[in-house]
Short mmCIF file of C-alpha atoms and ligand atoms in Angstrom, two decimals:
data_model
loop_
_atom_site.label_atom_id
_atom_site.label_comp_id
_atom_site.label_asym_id
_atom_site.label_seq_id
_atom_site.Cartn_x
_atom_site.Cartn_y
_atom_site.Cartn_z
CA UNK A 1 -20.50 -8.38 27.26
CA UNK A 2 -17.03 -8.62 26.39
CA UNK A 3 -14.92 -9.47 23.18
CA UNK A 4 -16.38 -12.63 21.29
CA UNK A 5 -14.68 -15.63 22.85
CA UNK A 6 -12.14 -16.75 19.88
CA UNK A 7 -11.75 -12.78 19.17
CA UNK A 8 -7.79 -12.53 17.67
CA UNK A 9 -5.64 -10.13 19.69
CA UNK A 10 -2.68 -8.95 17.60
CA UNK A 11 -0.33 -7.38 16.27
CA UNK A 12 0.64 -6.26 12.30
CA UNK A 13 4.17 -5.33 10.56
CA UNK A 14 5.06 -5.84 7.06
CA UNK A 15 8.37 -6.76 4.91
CA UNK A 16 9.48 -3.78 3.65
CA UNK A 17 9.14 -2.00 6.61
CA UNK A 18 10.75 -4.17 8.98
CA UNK A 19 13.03 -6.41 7.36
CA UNK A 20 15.94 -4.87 5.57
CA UNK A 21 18.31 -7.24 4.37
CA UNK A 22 17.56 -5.37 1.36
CA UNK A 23 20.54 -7.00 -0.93
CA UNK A 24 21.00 -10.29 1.37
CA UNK A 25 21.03 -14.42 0.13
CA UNK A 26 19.42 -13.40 -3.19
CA UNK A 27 16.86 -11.26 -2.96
CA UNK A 28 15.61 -9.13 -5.75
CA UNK A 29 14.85 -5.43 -6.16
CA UNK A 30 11.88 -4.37 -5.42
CA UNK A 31 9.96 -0.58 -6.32
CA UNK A 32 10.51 0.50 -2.55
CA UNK A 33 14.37 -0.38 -2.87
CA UNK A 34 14.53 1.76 -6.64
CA UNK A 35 12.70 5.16 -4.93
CA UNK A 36 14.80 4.82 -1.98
CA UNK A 37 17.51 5.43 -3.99
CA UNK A 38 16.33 8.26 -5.78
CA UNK A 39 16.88 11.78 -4.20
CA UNK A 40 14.12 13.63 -2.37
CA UNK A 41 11.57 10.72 -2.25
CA UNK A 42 11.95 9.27 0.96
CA UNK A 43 12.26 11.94 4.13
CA UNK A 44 15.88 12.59 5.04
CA UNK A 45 17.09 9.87 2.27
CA UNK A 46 15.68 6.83 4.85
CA UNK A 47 15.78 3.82 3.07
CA UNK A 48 14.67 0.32 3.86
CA UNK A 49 18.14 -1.45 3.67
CA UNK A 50 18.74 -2.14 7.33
CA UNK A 51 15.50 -0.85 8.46
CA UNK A 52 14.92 -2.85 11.99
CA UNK A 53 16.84 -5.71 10.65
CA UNK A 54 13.98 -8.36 11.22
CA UNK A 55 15.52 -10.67 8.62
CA UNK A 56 18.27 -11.25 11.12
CA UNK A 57 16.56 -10.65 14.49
CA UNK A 58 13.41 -12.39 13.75
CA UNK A 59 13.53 -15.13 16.64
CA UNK A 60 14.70 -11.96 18.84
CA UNK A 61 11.26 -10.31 17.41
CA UNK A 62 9.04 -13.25 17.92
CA UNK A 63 10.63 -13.63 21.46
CA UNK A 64 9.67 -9.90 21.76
CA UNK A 65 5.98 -11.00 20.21
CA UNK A 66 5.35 -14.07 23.04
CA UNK A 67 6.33 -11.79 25.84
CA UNK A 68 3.68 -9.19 24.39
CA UNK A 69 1.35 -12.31 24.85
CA UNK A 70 0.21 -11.47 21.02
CA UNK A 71 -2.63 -14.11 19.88
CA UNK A 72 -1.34 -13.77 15.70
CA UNK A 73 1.21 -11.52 13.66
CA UNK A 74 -0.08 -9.93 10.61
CA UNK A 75 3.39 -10.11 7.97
CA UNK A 76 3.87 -9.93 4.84
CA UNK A 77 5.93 -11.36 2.72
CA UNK A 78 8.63 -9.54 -0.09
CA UNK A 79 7.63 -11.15 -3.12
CA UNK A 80 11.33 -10.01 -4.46
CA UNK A 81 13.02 -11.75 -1.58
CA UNK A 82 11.21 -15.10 -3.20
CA UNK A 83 11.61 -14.59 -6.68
CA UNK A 84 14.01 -12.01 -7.36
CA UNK A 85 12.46 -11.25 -11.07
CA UNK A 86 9.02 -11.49 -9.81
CA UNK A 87 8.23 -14.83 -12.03
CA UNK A 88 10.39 -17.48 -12.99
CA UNK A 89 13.74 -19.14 -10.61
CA UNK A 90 12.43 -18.95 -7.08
CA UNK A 91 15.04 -18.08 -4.50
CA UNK A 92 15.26 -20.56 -1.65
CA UNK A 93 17.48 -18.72 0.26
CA UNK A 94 15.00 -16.16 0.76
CA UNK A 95 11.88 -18.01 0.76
CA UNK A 96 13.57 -20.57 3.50
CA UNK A 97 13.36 -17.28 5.63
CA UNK A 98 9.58 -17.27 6.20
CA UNK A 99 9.51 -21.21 6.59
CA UNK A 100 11.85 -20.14 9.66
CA UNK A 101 9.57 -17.43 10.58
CA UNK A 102 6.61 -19.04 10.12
CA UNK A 103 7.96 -22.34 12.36
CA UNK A 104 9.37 -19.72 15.20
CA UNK A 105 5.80 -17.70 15.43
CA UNK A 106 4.19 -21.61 15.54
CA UNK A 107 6.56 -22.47 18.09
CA UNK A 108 5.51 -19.46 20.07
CA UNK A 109 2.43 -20.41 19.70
CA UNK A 110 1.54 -17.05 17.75
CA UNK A 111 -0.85 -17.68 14.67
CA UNK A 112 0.31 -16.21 11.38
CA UNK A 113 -1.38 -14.07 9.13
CA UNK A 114 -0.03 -13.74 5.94
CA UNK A 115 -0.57 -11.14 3.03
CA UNK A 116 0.80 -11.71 0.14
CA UNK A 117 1.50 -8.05 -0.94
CA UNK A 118 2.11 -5.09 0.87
CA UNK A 119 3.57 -3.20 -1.55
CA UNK A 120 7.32 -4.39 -2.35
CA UNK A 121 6.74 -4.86 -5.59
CA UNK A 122 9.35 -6.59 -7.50
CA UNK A 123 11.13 -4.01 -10.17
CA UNK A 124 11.89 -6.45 -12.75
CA UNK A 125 8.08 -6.30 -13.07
CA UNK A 126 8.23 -2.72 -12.89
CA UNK A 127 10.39 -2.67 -15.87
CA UNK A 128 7.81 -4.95 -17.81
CA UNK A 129 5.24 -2.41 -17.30
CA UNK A 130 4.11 -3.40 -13.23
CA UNK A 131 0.28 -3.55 -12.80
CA UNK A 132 -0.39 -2.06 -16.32
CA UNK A 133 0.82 -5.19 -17.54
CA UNK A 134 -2.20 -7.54 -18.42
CA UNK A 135 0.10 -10.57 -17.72
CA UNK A 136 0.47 -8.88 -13.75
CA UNK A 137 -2.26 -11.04 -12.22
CA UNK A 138 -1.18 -14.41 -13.73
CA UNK A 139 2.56 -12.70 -12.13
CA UNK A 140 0.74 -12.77 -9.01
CA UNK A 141 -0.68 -16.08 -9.41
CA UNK A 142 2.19 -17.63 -10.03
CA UNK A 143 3.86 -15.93 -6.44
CA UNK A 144 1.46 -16.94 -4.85
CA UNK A 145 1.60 -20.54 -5.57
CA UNK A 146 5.31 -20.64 -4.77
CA UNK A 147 4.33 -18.95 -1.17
CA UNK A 148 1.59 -21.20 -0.98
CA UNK A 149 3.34 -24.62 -1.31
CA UNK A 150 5.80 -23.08 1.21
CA UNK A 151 3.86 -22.15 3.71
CA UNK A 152 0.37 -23.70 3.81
CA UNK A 153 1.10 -26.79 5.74
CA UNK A 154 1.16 -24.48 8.50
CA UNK A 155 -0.36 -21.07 7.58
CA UNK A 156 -4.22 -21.00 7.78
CA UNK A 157 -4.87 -17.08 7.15
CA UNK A 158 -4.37 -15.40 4.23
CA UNK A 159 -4.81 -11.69 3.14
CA UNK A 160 -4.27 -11.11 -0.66
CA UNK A 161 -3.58 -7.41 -0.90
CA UNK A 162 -2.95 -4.76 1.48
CA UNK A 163 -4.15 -0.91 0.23
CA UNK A 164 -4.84 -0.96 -3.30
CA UNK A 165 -5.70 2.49 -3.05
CA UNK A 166 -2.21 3.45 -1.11
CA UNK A 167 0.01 1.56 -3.77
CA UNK A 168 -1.80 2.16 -6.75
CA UNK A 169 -3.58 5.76 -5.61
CA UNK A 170 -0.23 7.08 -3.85
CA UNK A 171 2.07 5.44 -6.38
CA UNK A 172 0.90 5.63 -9.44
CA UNK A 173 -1.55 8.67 -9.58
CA UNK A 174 0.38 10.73 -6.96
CA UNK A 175 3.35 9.38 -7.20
CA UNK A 176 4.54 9.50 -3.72
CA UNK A 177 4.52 6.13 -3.22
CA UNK A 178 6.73 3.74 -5.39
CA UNK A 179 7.23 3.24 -7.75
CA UNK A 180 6.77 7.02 -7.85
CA UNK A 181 4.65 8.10 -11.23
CA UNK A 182 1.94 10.47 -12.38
CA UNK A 183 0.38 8.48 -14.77
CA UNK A 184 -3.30 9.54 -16.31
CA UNK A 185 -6.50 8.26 -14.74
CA UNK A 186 -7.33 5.44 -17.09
CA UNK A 187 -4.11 3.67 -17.06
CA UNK A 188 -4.25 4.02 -12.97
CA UNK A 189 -7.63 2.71 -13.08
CA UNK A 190 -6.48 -0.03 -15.88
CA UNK A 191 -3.46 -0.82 -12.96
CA UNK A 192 -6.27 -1.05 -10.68
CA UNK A 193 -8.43 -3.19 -12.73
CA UNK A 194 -5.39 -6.09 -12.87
CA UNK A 195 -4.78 -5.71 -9.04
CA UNK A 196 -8.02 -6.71 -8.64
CA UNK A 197 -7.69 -9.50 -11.11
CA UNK A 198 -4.75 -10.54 -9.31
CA UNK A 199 -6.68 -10.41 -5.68
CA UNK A 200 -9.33 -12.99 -7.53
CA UNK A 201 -6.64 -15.13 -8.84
CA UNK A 202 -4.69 -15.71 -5.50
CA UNK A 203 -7.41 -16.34 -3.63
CA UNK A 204 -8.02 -19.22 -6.17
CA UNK A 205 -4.33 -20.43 -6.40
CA UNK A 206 -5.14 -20.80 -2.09
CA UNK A 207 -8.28 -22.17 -2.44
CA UNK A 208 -7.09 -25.22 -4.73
CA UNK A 209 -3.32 -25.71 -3.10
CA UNK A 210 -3.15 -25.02 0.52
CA UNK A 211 -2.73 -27.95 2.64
CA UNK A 212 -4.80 -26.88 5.13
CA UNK A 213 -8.45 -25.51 5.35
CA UNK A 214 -7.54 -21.79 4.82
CA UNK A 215 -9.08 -18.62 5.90
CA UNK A 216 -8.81 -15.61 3.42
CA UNK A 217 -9.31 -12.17 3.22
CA UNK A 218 -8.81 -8.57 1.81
CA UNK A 219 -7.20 -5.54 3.23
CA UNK A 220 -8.33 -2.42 1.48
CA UNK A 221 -8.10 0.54 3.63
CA UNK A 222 -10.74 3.44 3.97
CA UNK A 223 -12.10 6.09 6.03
CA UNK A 224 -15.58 5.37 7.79
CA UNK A 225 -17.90 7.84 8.20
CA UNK A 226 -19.40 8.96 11.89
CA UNK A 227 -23.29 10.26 11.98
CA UNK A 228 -22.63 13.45 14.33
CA UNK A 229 -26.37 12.48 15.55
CA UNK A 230 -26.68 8.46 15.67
CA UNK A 231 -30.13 8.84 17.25
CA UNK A 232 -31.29 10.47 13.77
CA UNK A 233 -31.93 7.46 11.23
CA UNK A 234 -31.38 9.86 8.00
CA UNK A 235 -27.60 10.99 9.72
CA UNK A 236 -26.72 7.40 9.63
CA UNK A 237 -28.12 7.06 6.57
CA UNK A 238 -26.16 10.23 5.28
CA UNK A 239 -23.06 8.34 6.67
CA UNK A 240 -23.81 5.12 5.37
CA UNK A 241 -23.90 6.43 1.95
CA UNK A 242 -20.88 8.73 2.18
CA UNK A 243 -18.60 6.19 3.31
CA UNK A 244 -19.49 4.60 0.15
CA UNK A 245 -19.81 6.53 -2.48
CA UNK A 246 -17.17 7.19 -4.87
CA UNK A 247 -17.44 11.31 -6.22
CA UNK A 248 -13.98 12.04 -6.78
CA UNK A 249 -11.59 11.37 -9.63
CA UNK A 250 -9.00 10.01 -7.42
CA UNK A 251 -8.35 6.23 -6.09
CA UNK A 252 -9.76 7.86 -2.33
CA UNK A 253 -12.64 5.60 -1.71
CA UNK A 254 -13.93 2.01 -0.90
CA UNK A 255 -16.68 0.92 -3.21
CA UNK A 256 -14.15 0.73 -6.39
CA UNK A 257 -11.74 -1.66 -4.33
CA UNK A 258 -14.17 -3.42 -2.85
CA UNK A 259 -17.60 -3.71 -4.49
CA UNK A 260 -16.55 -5.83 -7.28
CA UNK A 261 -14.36 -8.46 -4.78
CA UNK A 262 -17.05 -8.69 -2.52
CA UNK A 263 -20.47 -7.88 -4.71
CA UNK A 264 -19.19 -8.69 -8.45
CA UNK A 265 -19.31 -5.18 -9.96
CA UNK A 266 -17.93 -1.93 -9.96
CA UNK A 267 -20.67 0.41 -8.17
CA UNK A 268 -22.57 2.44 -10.73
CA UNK A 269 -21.38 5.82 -9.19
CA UNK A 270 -17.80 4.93 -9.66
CA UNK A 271 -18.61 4.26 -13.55
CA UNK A 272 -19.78 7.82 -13.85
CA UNK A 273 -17.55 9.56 -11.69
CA UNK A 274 -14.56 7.65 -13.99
CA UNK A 275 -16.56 7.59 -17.24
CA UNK A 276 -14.15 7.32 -20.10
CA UNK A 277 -11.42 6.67 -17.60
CA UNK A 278 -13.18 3.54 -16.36
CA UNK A 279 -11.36 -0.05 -17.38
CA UNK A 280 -12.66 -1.96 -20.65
CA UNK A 281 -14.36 -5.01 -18.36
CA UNK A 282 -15.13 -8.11 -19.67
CA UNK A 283 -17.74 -9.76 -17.34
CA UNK A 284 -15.14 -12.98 -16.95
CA UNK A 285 -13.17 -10.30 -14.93
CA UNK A 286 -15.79 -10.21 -11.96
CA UNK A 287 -15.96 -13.96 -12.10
CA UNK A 288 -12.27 -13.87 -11.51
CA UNK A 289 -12.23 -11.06 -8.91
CA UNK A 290 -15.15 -12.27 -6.90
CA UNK A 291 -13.81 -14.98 -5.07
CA UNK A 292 -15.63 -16.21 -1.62
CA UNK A 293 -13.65 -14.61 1.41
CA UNK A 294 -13.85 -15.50 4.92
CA UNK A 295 -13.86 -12.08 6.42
CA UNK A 296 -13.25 -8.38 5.58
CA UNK A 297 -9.80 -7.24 6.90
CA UNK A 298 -9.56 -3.46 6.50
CA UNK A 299 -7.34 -0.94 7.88
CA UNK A 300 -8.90 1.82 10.22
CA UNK A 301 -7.13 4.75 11.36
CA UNK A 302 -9.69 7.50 11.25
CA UNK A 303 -12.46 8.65 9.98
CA UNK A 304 -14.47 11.71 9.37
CA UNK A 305 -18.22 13.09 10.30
CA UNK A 306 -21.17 14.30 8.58
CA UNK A 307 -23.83 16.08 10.49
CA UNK A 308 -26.98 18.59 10.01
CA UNK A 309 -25.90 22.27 9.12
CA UNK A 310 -28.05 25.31 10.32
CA UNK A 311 -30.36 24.81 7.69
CA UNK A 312 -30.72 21.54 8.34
CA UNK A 313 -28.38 19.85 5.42
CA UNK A 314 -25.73 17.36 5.54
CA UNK A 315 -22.35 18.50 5.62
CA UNK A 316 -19.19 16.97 7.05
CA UNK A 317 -18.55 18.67 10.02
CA UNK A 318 -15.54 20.54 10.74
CA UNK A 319 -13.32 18.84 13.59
CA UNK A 320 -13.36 20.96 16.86
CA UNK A 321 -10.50 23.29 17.36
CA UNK A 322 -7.90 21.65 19.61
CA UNK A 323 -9.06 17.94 18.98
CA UNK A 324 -6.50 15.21 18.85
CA UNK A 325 -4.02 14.20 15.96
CA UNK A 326 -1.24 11.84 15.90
CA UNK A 327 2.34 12.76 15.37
CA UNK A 328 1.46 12.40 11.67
CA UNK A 329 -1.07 14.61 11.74
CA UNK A 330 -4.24 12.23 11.52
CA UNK A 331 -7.26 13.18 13.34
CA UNK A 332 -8.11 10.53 16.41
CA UNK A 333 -11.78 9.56 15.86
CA UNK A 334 -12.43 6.66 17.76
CA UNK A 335 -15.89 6.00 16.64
CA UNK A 336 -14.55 5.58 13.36
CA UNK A 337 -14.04 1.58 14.56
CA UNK A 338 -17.80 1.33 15.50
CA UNK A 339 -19.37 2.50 12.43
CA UNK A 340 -16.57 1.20 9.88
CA UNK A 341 -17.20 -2.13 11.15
CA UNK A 342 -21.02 -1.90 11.27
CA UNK A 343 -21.29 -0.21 7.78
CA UNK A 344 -18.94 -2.49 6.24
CA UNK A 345 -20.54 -5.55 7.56
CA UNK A 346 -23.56 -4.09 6.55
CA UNK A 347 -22.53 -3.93 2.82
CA UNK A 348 -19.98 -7.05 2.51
CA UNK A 349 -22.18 -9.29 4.84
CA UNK A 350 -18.62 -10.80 6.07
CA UNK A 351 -17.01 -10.94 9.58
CA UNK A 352 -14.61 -8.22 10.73
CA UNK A 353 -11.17 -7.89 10.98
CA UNK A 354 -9.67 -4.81 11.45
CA UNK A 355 -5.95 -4.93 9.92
CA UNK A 356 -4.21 -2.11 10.84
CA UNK A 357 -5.23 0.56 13.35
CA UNK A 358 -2.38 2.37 15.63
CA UNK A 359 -1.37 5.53 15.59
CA UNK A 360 2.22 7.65 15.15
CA UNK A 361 3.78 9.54 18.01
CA UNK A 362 7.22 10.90 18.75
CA UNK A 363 8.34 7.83 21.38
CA UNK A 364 11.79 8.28 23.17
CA UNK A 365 13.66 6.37 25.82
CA UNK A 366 12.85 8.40 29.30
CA UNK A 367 15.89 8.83 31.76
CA UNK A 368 14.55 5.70 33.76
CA UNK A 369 15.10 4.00 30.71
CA UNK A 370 11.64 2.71 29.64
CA UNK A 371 9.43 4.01 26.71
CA UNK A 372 6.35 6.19 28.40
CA UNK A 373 3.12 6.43 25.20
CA UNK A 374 0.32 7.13 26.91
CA UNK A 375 -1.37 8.35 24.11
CA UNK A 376 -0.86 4.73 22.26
CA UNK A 377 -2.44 3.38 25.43
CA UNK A 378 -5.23 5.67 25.59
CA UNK A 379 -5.71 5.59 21.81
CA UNK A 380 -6.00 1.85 21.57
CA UNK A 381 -8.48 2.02 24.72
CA UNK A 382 -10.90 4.40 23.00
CA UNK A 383 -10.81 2.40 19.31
CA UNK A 384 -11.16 -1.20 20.79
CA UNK A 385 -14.06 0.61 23.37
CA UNK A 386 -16.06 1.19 20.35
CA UNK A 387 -14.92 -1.97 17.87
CA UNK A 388 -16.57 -3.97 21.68
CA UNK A 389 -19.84 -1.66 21.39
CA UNK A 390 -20.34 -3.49 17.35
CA UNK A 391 -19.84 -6.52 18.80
CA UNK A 392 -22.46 -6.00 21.12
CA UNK A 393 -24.09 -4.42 18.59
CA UNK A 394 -24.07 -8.12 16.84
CA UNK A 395 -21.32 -6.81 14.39
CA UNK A 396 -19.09 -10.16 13.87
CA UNK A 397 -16.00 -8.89 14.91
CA UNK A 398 -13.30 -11.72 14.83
CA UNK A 399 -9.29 -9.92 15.44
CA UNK A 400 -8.10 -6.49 15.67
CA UNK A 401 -4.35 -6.22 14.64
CA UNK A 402 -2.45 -3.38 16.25
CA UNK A 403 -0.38 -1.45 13.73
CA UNK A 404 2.36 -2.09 15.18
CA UNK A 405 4.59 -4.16 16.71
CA UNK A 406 7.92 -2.21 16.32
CA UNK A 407 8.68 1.25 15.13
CA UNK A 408 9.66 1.01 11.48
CA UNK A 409 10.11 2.41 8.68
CA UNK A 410 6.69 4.64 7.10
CA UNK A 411 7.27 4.95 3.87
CA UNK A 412 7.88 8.30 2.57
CA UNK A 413 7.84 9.25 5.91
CA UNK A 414 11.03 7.02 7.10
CA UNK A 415 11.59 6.94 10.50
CA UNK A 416 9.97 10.47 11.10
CA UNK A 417 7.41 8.92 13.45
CA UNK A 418 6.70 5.70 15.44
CA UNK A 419 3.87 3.28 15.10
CA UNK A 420 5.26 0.56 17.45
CA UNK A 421 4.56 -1.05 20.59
CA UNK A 422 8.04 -2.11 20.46
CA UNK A 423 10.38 1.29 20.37
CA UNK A 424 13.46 0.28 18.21
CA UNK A 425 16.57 2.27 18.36
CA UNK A 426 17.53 2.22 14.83
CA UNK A 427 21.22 2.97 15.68
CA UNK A 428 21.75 -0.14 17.84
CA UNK A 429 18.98 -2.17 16.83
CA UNK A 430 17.72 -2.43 20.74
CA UNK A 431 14.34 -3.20 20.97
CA UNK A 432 12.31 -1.97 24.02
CA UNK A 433 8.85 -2.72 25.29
CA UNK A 434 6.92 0.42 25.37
CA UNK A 435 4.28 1.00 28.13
CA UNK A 436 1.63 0.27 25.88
CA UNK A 437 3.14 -3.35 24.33
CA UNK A 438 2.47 -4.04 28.72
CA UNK A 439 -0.91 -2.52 27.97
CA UNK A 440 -1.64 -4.84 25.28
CA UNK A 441 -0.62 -7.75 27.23
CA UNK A 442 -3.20 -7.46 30.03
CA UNK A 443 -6.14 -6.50 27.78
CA UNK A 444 -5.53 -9.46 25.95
CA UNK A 445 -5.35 -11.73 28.69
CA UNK A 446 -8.39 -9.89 30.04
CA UNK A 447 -10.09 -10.83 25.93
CA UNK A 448 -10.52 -7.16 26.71
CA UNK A 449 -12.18 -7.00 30.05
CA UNK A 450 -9.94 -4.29 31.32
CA UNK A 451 -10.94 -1.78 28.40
CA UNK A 452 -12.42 1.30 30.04
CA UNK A 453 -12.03 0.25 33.74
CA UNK A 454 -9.60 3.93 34.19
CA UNK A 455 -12.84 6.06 32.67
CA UNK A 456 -14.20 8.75 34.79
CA UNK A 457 -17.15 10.93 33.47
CA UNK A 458 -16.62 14.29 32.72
C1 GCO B 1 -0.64 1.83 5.44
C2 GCO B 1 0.14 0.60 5.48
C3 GCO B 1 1.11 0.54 6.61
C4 GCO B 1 1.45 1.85 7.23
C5 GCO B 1 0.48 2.23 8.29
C6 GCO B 1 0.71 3.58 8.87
O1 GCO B 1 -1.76 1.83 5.91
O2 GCO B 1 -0.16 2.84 4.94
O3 GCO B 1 -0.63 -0.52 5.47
O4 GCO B 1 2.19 -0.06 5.99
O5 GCO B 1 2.71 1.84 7.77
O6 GCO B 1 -0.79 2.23 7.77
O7 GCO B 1 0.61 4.57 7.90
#
């Protein structure tokens, strides 16, 4: 058996990351513009103002997309670029921009998926307190209708959120994310609490405006966990539970983000683990947050193992010496696709789509002029190998969205490392197809019948 036969092949990016255009036809500040400014944030002072310059190169980009033979695009949109001060005047200008986008990638016969926020939030917001702010989900609400009276005549999929635990964990608990602070657990958690709110409320601003019969999801990130023995039912158990539980005091887990979108409550482990720190809930909230969604997007890069010490207990299990990390330093862990997808369908009972998965390298242009990532290739093969084996496993898996299409810019990271299919030369702005964007071309012509054919044992 093969991929299911509408299975999604494509490809993610998102605003910030890609666009630049950072001060162009209106467009307001957002937090990742502010800590780009400020010294010692961002690796080597990177910022996002010119980043790959996709506000100007888009049809370039989606000409780049169609040649890749990409089913759907995953982008986001800057909710600064449409209303500069976050609420209040919209700016056509900028919102005109993914009307153009949108009509290009249609025209290209590429489906668009759109989240709403991946992470550019607007600083005029910031200023009025950002997600602490008990007005931030009616904020949000009120974006989101402006997006979605622009683009739902033609945009079916939606995705609400992308990493609440990167933007609030990383940015406002560890503060290496923007908007960059260290605040106390309870107010994070109380930031949390309204991001959640605001999930639930745009997914009810699409429900009752969109012009067309919408599709909408979630995209929470999280790191599955891999029974070393999957022949041993209390292993998987072990993992099952692991992946879900929430035992540290830090935003690092799945239940908190997802449990109460999906199930209607926080999970009961998460109240203790928080205690005081936990948010004030009133049970209205959960009506609010728990909206029906059409499938479970998450992000998947990697994931970690728990196995049988000596003795005979659970532990994680260290990874072998010598196994293989991307340029970033993340751990390859293929399985991590099979058992995130089975788990979480297991506990969220909704259809699959895996986000983000890709990972970082150090890409360069070889003397024959063409961009050589084998690993890319090979570490696609081995994650889409085992998100097939849930499918066959009768896991509904619907799309799998490469992260990414081009190189751009990672955050703190800047332009450190490379996550595209599409190497970008950020001094010319030339775009080249890397091996693997050919790669991805023939499995998804193939709906993923050429996955695996190159394995040998050994
Ligand atoms: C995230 C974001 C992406 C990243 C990617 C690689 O997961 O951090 O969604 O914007 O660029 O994941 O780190």
């Amino acid at each position: 058996m093969s991929f299911p036969e509408n299975f999604v092949w494509g490809a993610a990016a998102a605003s910030y990351q890609i666009e630049g255009g950072a001060y162009d036809d209106g467009k307001g500040l957002s937090v990742w513009d502010m800590m780009c400014r400020q010294q010692g944030r961002v690796y080597a002072g990177h910022t996002g103002d010119v980043a790959i310059d996709h506000y100007h190169r888009y049809k370039e980009d989606v000409a780049l997309m169609k040649q890749m033979g990409l089913m759907a695009y995953r982008l986001s949109i800057s909710w600064p670029r449409v209303l500069p001060e976050g609420v209040g005047p919209v700016n056509e200008a900028g919102l005109d921009f993914y009307d153009r986008l949108v009509d290009e990638l249609l025209a290209a016969n590429i489906v668009p998926y759109v989240t709403l926020f991946h992470w550019d939030f607007p600083h005029a917001l910031y200023c009025r307190g950002g997600w602490l702010n008990p007005q931030s989900p009616e904020w949000f609400a009120e974006y989101a209708e402006v997006v979605v009276d622009k683009l739902s005549d033609r945009v079916k999929h939606w995705m609400t959120l992308n990493e609440p635990q990167c933007f609030i964990g990383l940015g406002l608990l560890d503060g290496i994310h923007a908007p960059g602070d260290k605040l106390g657990l309870a107010e994070v958690l109380l930031a949390g609490h309204h991001t959640l709110l605001a999930h639930g409320r745009s997914v009810q601003v699409i429900r009752a405006r969109a012009k067309l019969e919408s599709s909408i999801g979630y995209a929470p990130t999280g790191s599955p966990v891999i029974p070393a023995d999957e022949g041993d039912e209390d292993n998987v158990e072990q993992a099952r539970k692991a992946m879900f539980a929430v035992n540290n005091r830090n935003c690092w887990n799945i239940s908190w983000w997802s449990d109460p979108v999906i199930l209607g409550h926080y999970p009961e482990d998460g109240l203790s683990t928080y205690g005081s720190a936990a948010p004030k809930v009133k049970d209205s909230d959960f009506d609010i947050m728990c909206q029906p969604l059409d499938f479970y997007g998450t992000n998947i890069y990697n994931g970690w193992t728990i196995g049988r010490n000596e003795q005979g207990r659970f532990r994680q299990v260290d990874r072998p010496q010598g196994n293989p990390i991307c340029a970033n330093k993340w751990p390859v862990t293929p399985e991590a696709l099979y058992w995130g997808s089975r788990f979480y369908y297991e506990r969220y009972g909704l259809p699959i789509v895996i986000t983000e998965n890709g990972l970082s390298n150090q890409d360069w242009v070889s003397l024959d002029g063409k961009v050589h990532d084998p690993l890319r290739i090979d570490f696609t093969e081995r994650y889409l190998l085992e998100f097939k084996r849930a499918g066959e496993d009768g896991i509904p898996i619907e799309g799998y969205f490469h992260w990414s299409v081009f190189d751009n810019f990672e955050w703190a990271e800047g332009y450190k490392e490379r996550f595209g299919m599409v190497y970008v030369d950020y001094q010319t702005q030339e775009r080249i197809l890397k091996d693997s964007a050919h790669w991805y071309r023939t499995v998804i012509e193939s709906n993923g019948a050429v996955l695996g054919a190159s394995r040998v044992e050994h």
